[in-house]
């Protein structure tokens, strides 16, 4: 996995690319660590360029969502495609993390 | 530091070995045995139980030569012991001959005591490190062996959670079905669990669950679920309610970011119907008698994530001659030799491809074809259930 950060005021959009699996764990922890210091109020995970996510990847979304809640940051997902969209729909993840399809 | 095992000095005049003893003493060697040519054999024989850490032979020892070194090296207790030879060596070829015969190093005289101490120190230290390394390797071997035994036992316990052959045959007879399953963990233990149990004479329940991750942690969660499923107060004939109840029990029990995808189905052989609910599980697949495939819907939060989650019942026709295929996501998320994901489309193609074979239990054939395109070392646990309704009358009680 690989990602680009776009900040606009207190909104941070993270554009994710590649695969979100167990291997993305370190990147996710880095992302969460940076929230605190950057004064972010809203965070959007843009998934349009993610071509694969497994259940461990879903687990990372849960972890990020919980961390956001604790930090008082709103957290949402955007534009999942293909297998990632299927997985989010099957798992109804949009019912616990707001998702713009 | 170099105490413990003895250093054996073979010297033609043991009484003249004082300086050698002193040097070894200063290097911390507490046990030194000095023997002459005759005493060497006995010293070596005694070494069986307590091998020396080093053998220092004076080249003037009666009988000393390549043959003596070869003989010493053949003894099991001396195979790895450094053998140093102290003396004057006439030629390069003589030195080479002694090294070939088994000498570890040659200490050519003249030699100052300081030089001798330095050379001995290197060999004693090397021997000590070698012994420590052997000890570490031995203890790792022992640990590994023990861990493998414990894992094998745990694996047997995990397999014991699954319906055994007798339970499957009993369901087959009672409900007029043929049932086949495949359970393969990506490591010794896995995070998948499946089960089937009778509800009454026309209905039985079936489930397949896949916890996040794999290995020991995921396997422990399968034991938790198995225990919860044994509760008699589950609404076992209502899939959505069963999932809702299990979810309520698992929330708070599972650590953060651990959850389970599960499908729970009730097959009614009188109504020719299958009612099921899913919690983040792969869509079930039904193959009708005419070969047509129906992919059932699937939606629902995985178990263990949110306390108030609700699940929905879905219904599929399941008449005699049709087949139900349930599987964990590993089946389609696995990558083929070409690096491409097998995909859900790959699974439907595989099932369609079995259409003409007229086998009652085609799961083995299906998996043979599957593993011809997907490498056997799966990254995730794989469970596949194949349930066909027989066309003929049921043999069991009605």
mmCIF file with all atom_site columns, N, CA and C in Angstrom, chain A residues 21-23 52 54-57, chain B residues 151 155 158 183-193 209-223 257-261 328-331 333-334 377-383:
data_model
loop_
_atom_site.group_PDB
_atom_site.id
_atom_site.type_symbol
_atom_site.label_atom_id
_atom_site.label_alt_id
_atom_site.label_comp_id
_atom_site.label_asym_id
_atom_site.label_entity_id
_atom_site.label_seq_id
_atom_site.pdbx_PDB_ins_code
_atom_site.Cartn_x
_atom_site.Cartn_y
_atom_site.Cartn_z
_atom_site.occupancy
_atom_site.B_iso_or_equiv
_atom_site.pdbx_formal_charge
_atom_site.auth_seq_id
_atom_site.auth_comp_id
_atom_site.auth_asym_id
_atom_site.auth_atom_id
_atom_site.pdbx_PDB_model_num
ATOM 1   N N  . UNK A 1 21  ? -4.080  -4.697  3.215  1.00 0.00 ? 21  UNK A N  1
ATOM 2   C CA . UNK A 1 21  ? -4.068  -6.013  3.864  1.00 0.00 ? 21  UNK A CA 1
ATOM 3   C C  . UNK A 1 21  ? -3.303  -5.862  5.180  1.00 0.00 ? 21  UNK A C  1
ATOM 4   N N  . UNK A 1 22  ? -2.990  -6.975  5.800  1.00 0.00 ? 22  UNK A N  1
ATOM 5   C CA . UNK A 1 22  ? -2.255  -6.941  7.074  1.00 0.00 ? 22  UNK A CA 1
ATOM 6   C C  . UNK A 1 22  ? -0.954  -6.152  6.946  1.00 0.00 ? 22  UNK A C  1
ATOM 7   N N  . UNK A 1 23  ? -0.352  -6.180  5.764  1.00 0.00 ? 23  UNK A N  1
ATOM 8   C CA . UNK A 1 23  ? 0.929   -5.478  5.572  1.00 0.00 ? 23  UNK A CA 1
ATOM 9   C C  . UNK A 1 23  ? 0.788   -3.964  5.689  1.00 0.00 ? 23  UNK A C  1
ATOM 10  N N  . UNK A 1 52  ? -7.504  -3.893  -3.918 1.00 0.00 ? 52  UNK A N  1
ATOM 11  C CA . UNK A 1 52  ? -7.804  -5.110  -3.148 1.00 0.00 ? 52  UNK A CA 1
ATOM 12  C C  . UNK A 1 52  ? -7.742  -4.815  -1.655 1.00 0.00 ? 52  UNK A C  1
ATOM 13  N N  . UNK A 1 54  ? -8.572  -7.094  2.135  1.00 0.00 ? 54  UNK A N  1
ATOM 14  C CA . UNK A 1 54  ? -9.067  -8.337  2.731  1.00 0.00 ? 54  UNK A CA 1
ATOM 15  C C  . UNK A 1 54  ? -9.631  -8.039  4.116  1.00 0.00 ? 54  UNK A C  1
ATOM 16  N N  . UNK A 1 55  ? -9.967  -9.089  4.859  1.00 0.00 ? 55  UNK A N  1
ATOM 17  C CA . UNK A 1 55  ? -10.621 -8.843  6.151  1.00 0.00 ? 55  UNK A CA 1
ATOM 18  C C  . UNK A 1 55  ? -9.663  -8.182  7.138  1.00 0.00 ? 55  UNK A C  1
ATOM 19  N N  . UNK A 1 56  ? -8.361  -8.441  6.989  1.00 0.00 ? 56  UNK A N  1
ATOM 20  C CA . UNK A 1 56  ? -7.404  -7.745  7.852  1.00 0.00 ? 56  UNK A CA 1
ATOM 21  C C  . UNK A 1 56  ? -7.440  -6.248  7.534  1.00 0.00 ? 56  UNK A C  1
ATOM 22  N N  . UNK A 1 57  ? -7.662  -5.915  6.254  1.00 0.00 ? 57  UNK A N  1
ATOM 23  C CA . UNK A 1 57  ? -7.796  -4.512  5.847  1.00 0.00 ? 57  UNK A CA 1
ATOM 24  C C  . UNK A 1 57  ? -9.027  -3.881  6.481  1.00 0.00 ? 57  UNK A C  1
ATOM 25  N N  . UNK B 2 151 ? 1.356   -27.975 19.151 1.00 0.00 ? 151 UNK B N  1
ATOM 26  C CA . UNK B 2 151 ? 0.552   -27.538 18.008 1.00 0.00 ? 151 UNK B CA 1
ATOM 27  C C  . UNK B 2 151 ? -0.264  -28.698 17.435 1.00 0.00 ? 151 UNK B C  1
ATOM 28  N N  . UNK B 2 155 ? -4.135  -28.818 17.127 1.00 0.00 ? 155 UNK B N  1
ATOM 29  C CA . UNK B 2 155 ? -4.774  -29.009 15.822 1.00 0.00 ? 155 UNK B CA 1
ATOM 30  C C  . UNK B 2 155 ? -5.806  -30.133 15.891 1.00 0.00 ? 155 UNK B C  1
ATOM 31  N N  . UNK B 2 158 ? -8.772  -28.739 17.426 1.00 0.00 ? 158 UNK B N  1
ATOM 32  C CA . UNK B 2 158 ? -9.534  -27.883 16.518 1.00 0.00 ? 158 UNK B CA 1
ATOM 33  C C  . UNK B 2 158 ? -10.336 -28.732 15.524 1.00 0.00 ? 158 UNK B C  1
ATOM 34  N N  . UNK B 2 183 ? -11.408 -28.562 4.748  1.00 0.00 ? 183 UNK B N  1
ATOM 35  C CA . UNK B 2 183 ? -10.976 -27.635 5.796  1.00 0.00 ? 183 UNK B CA 1
ATOM 36  C C  . UNK B 2 183 ? -9.458  -27.611 5.763  1.00 0.00 ? 183 UNK B C  1
ATOM 37  N N  . UNK B 2 184 ? -8.887  -26.486 5.426  1.00 0.00 ? 184 UNK B N  1
ATOM 38  C CA . UNK B 2 184 ? -7.429  -26.410 5.259  1.00 0.00 ? 184 UNK B CA 1
ATOM 39  C C  . UNK B 2 184 ? -6.923  -25.115 5.879  1.00 0.00 ? 184 UNK B C  1
ATOM 40  N N  . UNK B 2 185 ? -6.097  -25.234 6.900  1.00 0.00 ? 185 UNK B N  1
ATOM 41  C CA . UNK B 2 185 ? -5.561  -24.037 7.549  1.00 0.00 ? 185 UNK B CA 1
ATOM 42  C C  . UNK B 2 185 ? -4.286  -23.611 6.856  1.00 0.00 ? 185 UNK B C  1
ATOM 43  N N  . UNK B 2 186 ? -4.052  -22.287 6.836  1.00 0.00 ? 186 UNK B N  1
ATOM 44  C CA . UNK B 2 186 ? -2.836  -21.792 6.193  1.00 0.00 ? 186 UNK B CA 1
ATOM 45  C C  . UNK B 2 186 ? -1.628  -21.997 7.091  1.00 0.00 ? 186 UNK B C  1
ATOM 46  N N  . UNK B 2 187 ? -1.845  -22.217 8.409  1.00 0.00 ? 187 UNK B N  1
ATOM 47  C CA . UNK B 2 187 ? -0.747  -22.638 9.287  1.00 0.00 ? 187 UNK B CA 1
ATOM 48  C C  . UNK B 2 187 ? -1.296  -23.768 10.156 1.00 0.00 ? 187 UNK B C  1
ATOM 49  N N  . UNK B 2 188 ? -0.593  -24.123 11.231 1.00 0.00 ? 188 UNK B N  1
ATOM 50  C CA . UNK B 2 188 ? -1.010  -25.301 12.009 1.00 0.00 ? 188 UNK B CA 1
ATOM 51  C C  . UNK B 2 188 ? -2.455  -25.166 12.487 1.00 0.00 ? 188 UNK B C  1
ATOM 52  N N  . UNK B 2 189 ? -2.815  -23.943 12.898 1.00 0.00 ? 189 UNK B N  1
ATOM 53  C CA . UNK B 2 189 ? -4.166  -23.725 13.386 1.00 0.00 ? 189 UNK B CA 1
ATOM 54  C C  . UNK B 2 189 ? -4.828  -22.669 12.519 1.00 0.00 ? 189 UNK B C  1
ATOM 55  N N  . UNK B 2 190 ? -6.150  -22.694 12.475 1.00 0.00 ? 190 UNK B N  1
ATOM 56  C CA . UNK B 2 190 ? -6.837  -21.755 11.596 1.00 0.00 ? 190 UNK B CA 1
ATOM 57  C C  . UNK B 2 190 ? -7.980  -21.032 12.290 1.00 0.00 ? 190 UNK B C  1
ATOM 58  N N  . UNK B 2 191 ? -8.523  -20.057 11.588 1.00 0.00 ? 191 UNK B N  1
ATOM 59  C CA . UNK B 2 191 ? -9.610  -19.245 12.140 1.00 0.00 ? 191 UNK B CA 1
ATOM 60  C C  . UNK B 2 191 ? -10.966 -19.576 11.554 1.00 0.00 ? 191 UNK B C  1
ATOM 61  N N  . UNK B 2 192 ? -11.070 -20.700 10.850 1.00 0.00 ? 192 UNK B N  1
ATOM 62  C CA . UNK B 2 192 ? -12.355 -21.092 10.277 1.00 0.00 ? 192 UNK B CA 1
ATOM 63  C C  . UNK B 2 192 ? -13.038 -22.137 11.168 1.00 0.00 ? 192 UNK B C  1
ATOM 64  N N  . UNK B 2 193 ? -14.354 -22.177 11.072 1.00 0.00 ? 193 UNK B N  1
ATOM 65  C CA . UNK B 2 193 ? -15.124 -23.202 11.774 1.00 0.00 ? 193 UNK B CA 1
ATOM 66  C C  . UNK B 2 193 ? -16.392 -23.437 10.970 1.00 0.00 ? 193 UNK B C  1
ATOM 67  N N  . UNK B 2 209 ? -17.954 -20.121 9.544  1.00 0.00 ? 209 UNK B N  1
ATOM 68  C CA . UNK B 2 209 ? -17.491 -18.883 10.160 1.00 0.00 ? 209 UNK B CA 1
ATOM 69  C C  . UNK B 2 209 ? -15.993 -18.715 9.896  1.00 0.00 ? 209 UNK B C  1
ATOM 70  N N  . UNK B 2 210 ? -15.581 -17.494 9.695  1.00 0.00 ? 210 UNK B N  1
ATOM 71  C CA . UNK B 2 210 ? -14.173 -17.202 9.373  1.00 0.00 ? 210 UNK B CA 1
ATOM 72  C C  . UNK B 2 210 ? -13.738 -15.988 10.197 1.00 0.00 ? 210 UNK B C  1
ATOM 73  N N  . UNK B 2 211 ? -12.917 -16.233 11.197 1.00 0.00 ? 211 UNK B N  1
ATOM 74  C CA . UNK B 2 211 ? -12.412 -15.120 12.021 1.00 0.00 ? 211 UNK B CA 1
ATOM 75  C C  . UNK B 2 211 ? -11.280 -14.402 11.299 1.00 0.00 ? 211 UNK B C  1
ATOM 76  N N  . UNK B 2 212 ? -11.154 -13.118 11.569 1.00 0.00 ? 212 UNK B N  1
ATOM 77  C CA . UNK B 2 212 ? -10.051 -12.348 10.965 1.00 0.00 ? 212 UNK B CA 1
ATOM 78  C C  . UNK B 2 212 ? -8.723  -12.983 11.339 1.00 0.00 ? 212 UNK B C  1
ATOM 79  N N  . UNK B 2 213 ? -7.794  -12.887 10.417 1.00 0.00 ? 213 UNK B N  1
ATOM 80  C CA . UNK B 2 213 ? -6.458  -13.415 10.659 1.00 0.00 ? 213 UNK B CA 1
ATOM 81  C C  . UNK B 2 213 ? -6.467  -14.935 10.623 1.00 0.00 ? 213 UNK B C  1
ATOM 82  N N  . UNK B 2 214 ? -5.318  -15.502 10.986 1.00 0.00 ? 214 UNK B N  1
ATOM 83  C CA . UNK B 2 214 ? -5.236  -16.961 11.065 1.00 0.00 ? 214 UNK B CA 1
ATOM 84  C C  . UNK B 2 214 ? -4.204  -17.296 12.121 1.00 0.00 ? 214 UNK B C  1
ATOM 85  N N  . UNK B 2 215 ? -3.930  -18.557 12.326 1.00 0.00 ? 215 UNK B N  1
ATOM 86  C CA . UNK B 2 215 ? -2.977  -18.937 13.362 1.00 0.00 ? 215 UNK B CA 1
ATOM 87  C C  . UNK B 2 215 ? -3.654  -19.042 14.717 1.00 0.00 ? 215 UNK B C  1
ATOM 88  N N  . UNK B 2 216 ? -2.815  -19.011 15.761 1.00 0.00 ? 216 UNK B N  1
ATOM 89  C CA . UNK B 2 216 ? -3.290  -19.346 17.106 1.00 0.00 ? 216 UNK B CA 1
ATOM 90  C C  . UNK B 2 216 ? -4.414  -18.421 17.579 1.00 0.00 ? 216 UNK B C  1
ATOM 91  N N  . UNK B 2 217 ? -4.248  -17.092 17.402 1.00 0.00 ? 217 UNK B N  1
ATOM 92  C CA . UNK B 2 217 ? -5.247  -16.152 17.928 1.00 0.00 ? 217 UNK B CA 1
ATOM 93  C C  . UNK B 2 217 ? -6.610  -16.413 17.279 1.00 0.00 ? 217 UNK B C  1
ATOM 94  N N  . UNK B 2 218 ? -6.615  -16.579 15.955 1.00 0.00 ? 218 UNK B N  1
ATOM 95  C CA . UNK B 2 218 ? -7.877  -16.820 15.261 1.00 0.00 ? 218 UNK B CA 1
ATOM 96  C C  . UNK B 2 218 ? -8.474  -18.161 15.714 1.00 0.00 ? 218 UNK B C  1
ATOM 97  N N  . UNK B 2 219 ? -7.611  -19.153 15.926 1.00 0.00 ? 219 UNK B N  1
ATOM 98  C CA . UNK B 2 219 ? -8.091  -20.476 16.347 1.00 0.00 ? 219 UNK B CA 1
ATOM 99  C C  . UNK B 2 219 ? -8.758  -20.400 17.720 1.00 0.00 ? 219 UNK B C  1
ATOM 100 N N  . UNK B 2 220 ? -8.177  -19.590 18.622 1.00 0.00 ? 220 UNK B N  1
ATOM 101 C CA . UNK B 2 220 ? -8.785  -19.461 19.952 1.00 0.00 ? 220 UNK B CA 1
ATOM 102 C C  . UNK B 2 220 ? -10.201 -18.914 19.827 1.00 0.00 ? 220 UNK B C  1
ATOM 103 N N  . UNK B 2 221 ? -10.395 -17.993 18.867 1.00 0.00 ? 221 UNK B N  1
ATOM 104 C CA . UNK B 2 221 ? -11.742 -17.447 18.661 1.00 0.00 ? 221 UNK B CA 1
ATOM 105 C C  . UNK B 2 221 ? -12.722 -18.509 18.153 1.00 0.00 ? 221 UNK B C  1
ATOM 106 N N  . UNK B 2 222 ? -12.226 -19.474 17.371 1.00 0.00 ? 222 UNK B N  1
ATOM 107 C CA . UNK B 2 222 ? -13.142 -20.525 16.902 1.00 0.00 ? 222 UNK B CA 1
ATOM 108 C C  . UNK B 2 222 ? -13.640 -21.358 18.087 1.00 0.00 ? 222 UNK B C  1
ATOM 109 N N  . UNK B 2 223 ? -12.772 -21.539 19.097 1.00 0.00 ? 223 UNK B N  1
ATOM 110 C CA . UNK B 2 223 ? -13.200 -22.283 20.290 1.00 0.00 ? 223 UNK B CA 1
ATOM 111 C C  . UNK B 2 223 ? -14.265 -21.497 21.053 1.00 0.00 ? 223 UNK B C  1
ATOM 112 N N  . UNK B 2 257 ? -10.562 -4.818  16.369 1.00 0.00 ? 257 UNK B N  1
ATOM 113 C CA . UNK B 2 257 ? -10.165 -5.190  15.009 1.00 0.00 ? 257 UNK B CA 1
ATOM 114 C C  . UNK B 2 257 ? -10.147 -6.704  14.777 1.00 0.00 ? 257 UNK B C  1
ATOM 115 N N  . UNK B 2 258 ? -10.744 -7.484  15.711 1.00 0.00 ? 258 UNK B N  1
ATOM 116 C CA . UNK B 2 258 ? -10.949 -8.914  15.437 1.00 0.00 ? 258 UNK B CA 1
ATOM 117 C C  . UNK B 2 258 ? -12.446 -9.133  15.319 1.00 0.00 ? 258 UNK B C  1
ATOM 118 N N  . UNK B 2 259 ? -12.846 -9.836  14.297 1.00 0.00 ? 259 UNK B N  1
ATOM 119 C CA . UNK B 2 259 ? -14.267 -10.090 14.094 1.00 0.00 ? 259 UNK B CA 1
ATOM 120 C C  . UNK B 2 259 ? -14.417 -11.346 13.257 1.00 0.00 ? 259 UNK B C  1
ATOM 121 N N  . UNK B 2 260 ? -15.668 -11.695 12.977 1.00 0.00 ? 260 UNK B N  1
ATOM 122 C CA . UNK B 2 260 ? -15.891 -12.951 12.257 1.00 0.00 ? 260 UNK B CA 1
ATOM 123 C C  . UNK B 2 260 ? -16.905 -12.751 11.143 1.00 0.00 ? 260 UNK B C  1
ATOM 124 N N  . UNK B 2 261 ? -16.588 -13.301 9.989  1.00 0.00 ? 261 UNK B N  1
ATOM 125 C CA . UNK B 2 261 ? -17.568 -13.366 8.903  1.00 0.00 ? 261 UNK B CA 1
ATOM 126 C C  . UNK B 2 261 ? -18.284 -14.708 9.059  1.00 0.00 ? 261 UNK B C  1
ATOM 127 N N  . UNK B 2 328 ? -15.205 -20.083 2.571  1.00 0.00 ? 328 UNK B N  1
ATOM 128 C CA . UNK B 2 328 ? -14.591 -18.897 3.166  1.00 0.00 ? 328 UNK B CA 1
ATOM 129 C C  . UNK B 2 328 ? -13.950 -18.083 2.040  1.00 0.00 ? 328 UNK B C  1
ATOM 130 N N  . UNK B 2 329 ? -13.662 -16.809 2.317  1.00 0.00 ? 329 UNK B N  1
ATOM 131 C CA . UNK B 2 329 ? -13.196 -15.909 1.256  1.00 0.00 ? 329 UNK B CA 1
ATOM 132 C C  . UNK B 2 329 ? -11.851 -16.314 0.648  1.00 0.00 ? 329 UNK B C  1
ATOM 133 N N  . UNK B 2 330 ? -11.118 -17.178 1.363  1.00 0.00 ? 330 UNK B N  1
ATOM 134 C CA . UNK B 2 330 ? -9.829  -17.624 0.819  1.00 0.00 ? 330 UNK B CA 1
ATOM 135 C C  . UNK B 2 330 ? -9.999  -18.257 -0.557 1.00 0.00 ? 330 UNK B C  1
ATOM 136 N N  . UNK B 2 331 ? -11.187 -18.867 -0.789 1.00 0.00 ? 331 UNK B N  1
ATOM 137 C CA . UNK B 2 331 ? -11.403 -19.577 -2.060 1.00 0.00 ? 331 UNK B CA 1
ATOM 138 C C  . UNK B 2 331 ? -11.259 -18.622 -3.244 1.00 0.00 ? 331 UNK B C  1
ATOM 139 N N  . UNK B 2 333 ? -10.187 -15.228 -2.885 1.00 0.00 ? 333 UNK B N  1
ATOM 140 C CA . UNK B 2 333 ? -9.158  -14.200 -2.703 1.00 0.00 ? 333 UNK B CA 1
ATOM 141 C C  . UNK B 2 333 ? -7.748  -14.738 -2.955 1.00 0.00 ? 333 UNK B C  1
ATOM 142 N N  . UNK B 2 334 ? -7.618  -16.064 -3.055 1.00 0.00 ? 334 UNK B N  1
ATOM 143 C CA . UNK B 2 334 ? -6.296  -16.647 -3.317 1.00 0.00 ? 334 UNK B CA 1
ATOM 144 C C  . UNK B 2 334 ? -5.819  -16.201 -4.700 1.00 0.00 ? 334 UNK B C  1
ATOM 145 N N  . UNK B 2 377 ? 0.210   -23.339 -1.076 1.00 0.00 ? 377 UNK B N  1
ATOM 146 C CA . UNK B 2 377 ? 0.466   -22.618 0.168  1.00 0.00 ? 377 UNK B CA 1
ATOM 147 C C  . UNK B 2 377 ? -0.461  -21.410 0.259  1.00 0.00 ? 377 UNK B C  1
ATOM 148 N N  . UNK B 2 378 ? -1.634  -21.627 0.830  1.00 0.00 ? 378 UNK B N  1
ATOM 149 C CA . UNK B 2 378 ? -2.632  -20.569 0.904  1.00 0.00 ? 378 UNK B CA 1
ATOM 150 C C  . UNK B 2 378 ? -2.238  -19.532 1.953  1.00 0.00 ? 378 UNK B C  1
ATOM 151 N N  . UNK B 2 379 ? -2.610  -18.285 1.678  1.00 0.00 ? 379 UNK B N  1
ATOM 152 C CA . UNK B 2 379 ? -2.303  -17.212 2.628  1.00 0.00 ? 379 UNK B CA 1
ATOM 153 C C  . UNK B 2 379 ? -3.381  -17.123 3.703  1.00 0.00 ? 379 UNK B C  1
ATOM 154 N N  . UNK B 2 380 ? -4.504  -17.791 3.486  1.00 0.00 ? 380 UNK B N  1
ATOM 155 C CA . UNK B 2 380 ? -5.613  -17.709 4.442  1.00 0.00 ? 380 UNK B CA 1
ATOM 156 C C  . UNK B 2 380 ? -6.231  -19.104 4.576  1.00 0.00 ? 380 UNK B C  1
ATOM 157 N N  . UNK B 2 381 ? -6.989  -19.282 5.652  1.00 0.00 ? 381 UNK B N  1
ATOM 158 C CA . UNK B 2 381 ? -7.627  -20.580 5.885  1.00 0.00 ? 381 UNK B CA 1
ATOM 159 C C  . UNK B 2 381 ? -8.765  -20.784 4.883  1.00 0.00 ? 381 UNK B C  1
ATOM 160 N N  . UNK B 2 382 ? -8.889  -22.021 4.443  1.00 0.00 ? 382 UNK B N  1
ATOM 161 C CA . UNK B 2 382 ? -9.900  -22.318 3.424  1.00 0.00 ? 382 UNK B CA 1
ATOM 162 C C  . UNK B 2 382 ? -10.870 -23.385 3.928  1.00 0.00 ? 382 UNK B C  1
ATOM 163 N N  . UNK B 2 383 ? -12.143 -23.054 3.868  1.00 0.00 ? 383 UNK B N  1
ATOM 164 C CA . UNK B 2 383 ? -13.181 -24.041 4.157  1.00 0.00 ? 383 UNK B CA 1
ATOM 165 C C  . UNK B 2 383 ? -14.175 -24.030 3.003  1.00 0.00 ? 383 UNK B C  1
#
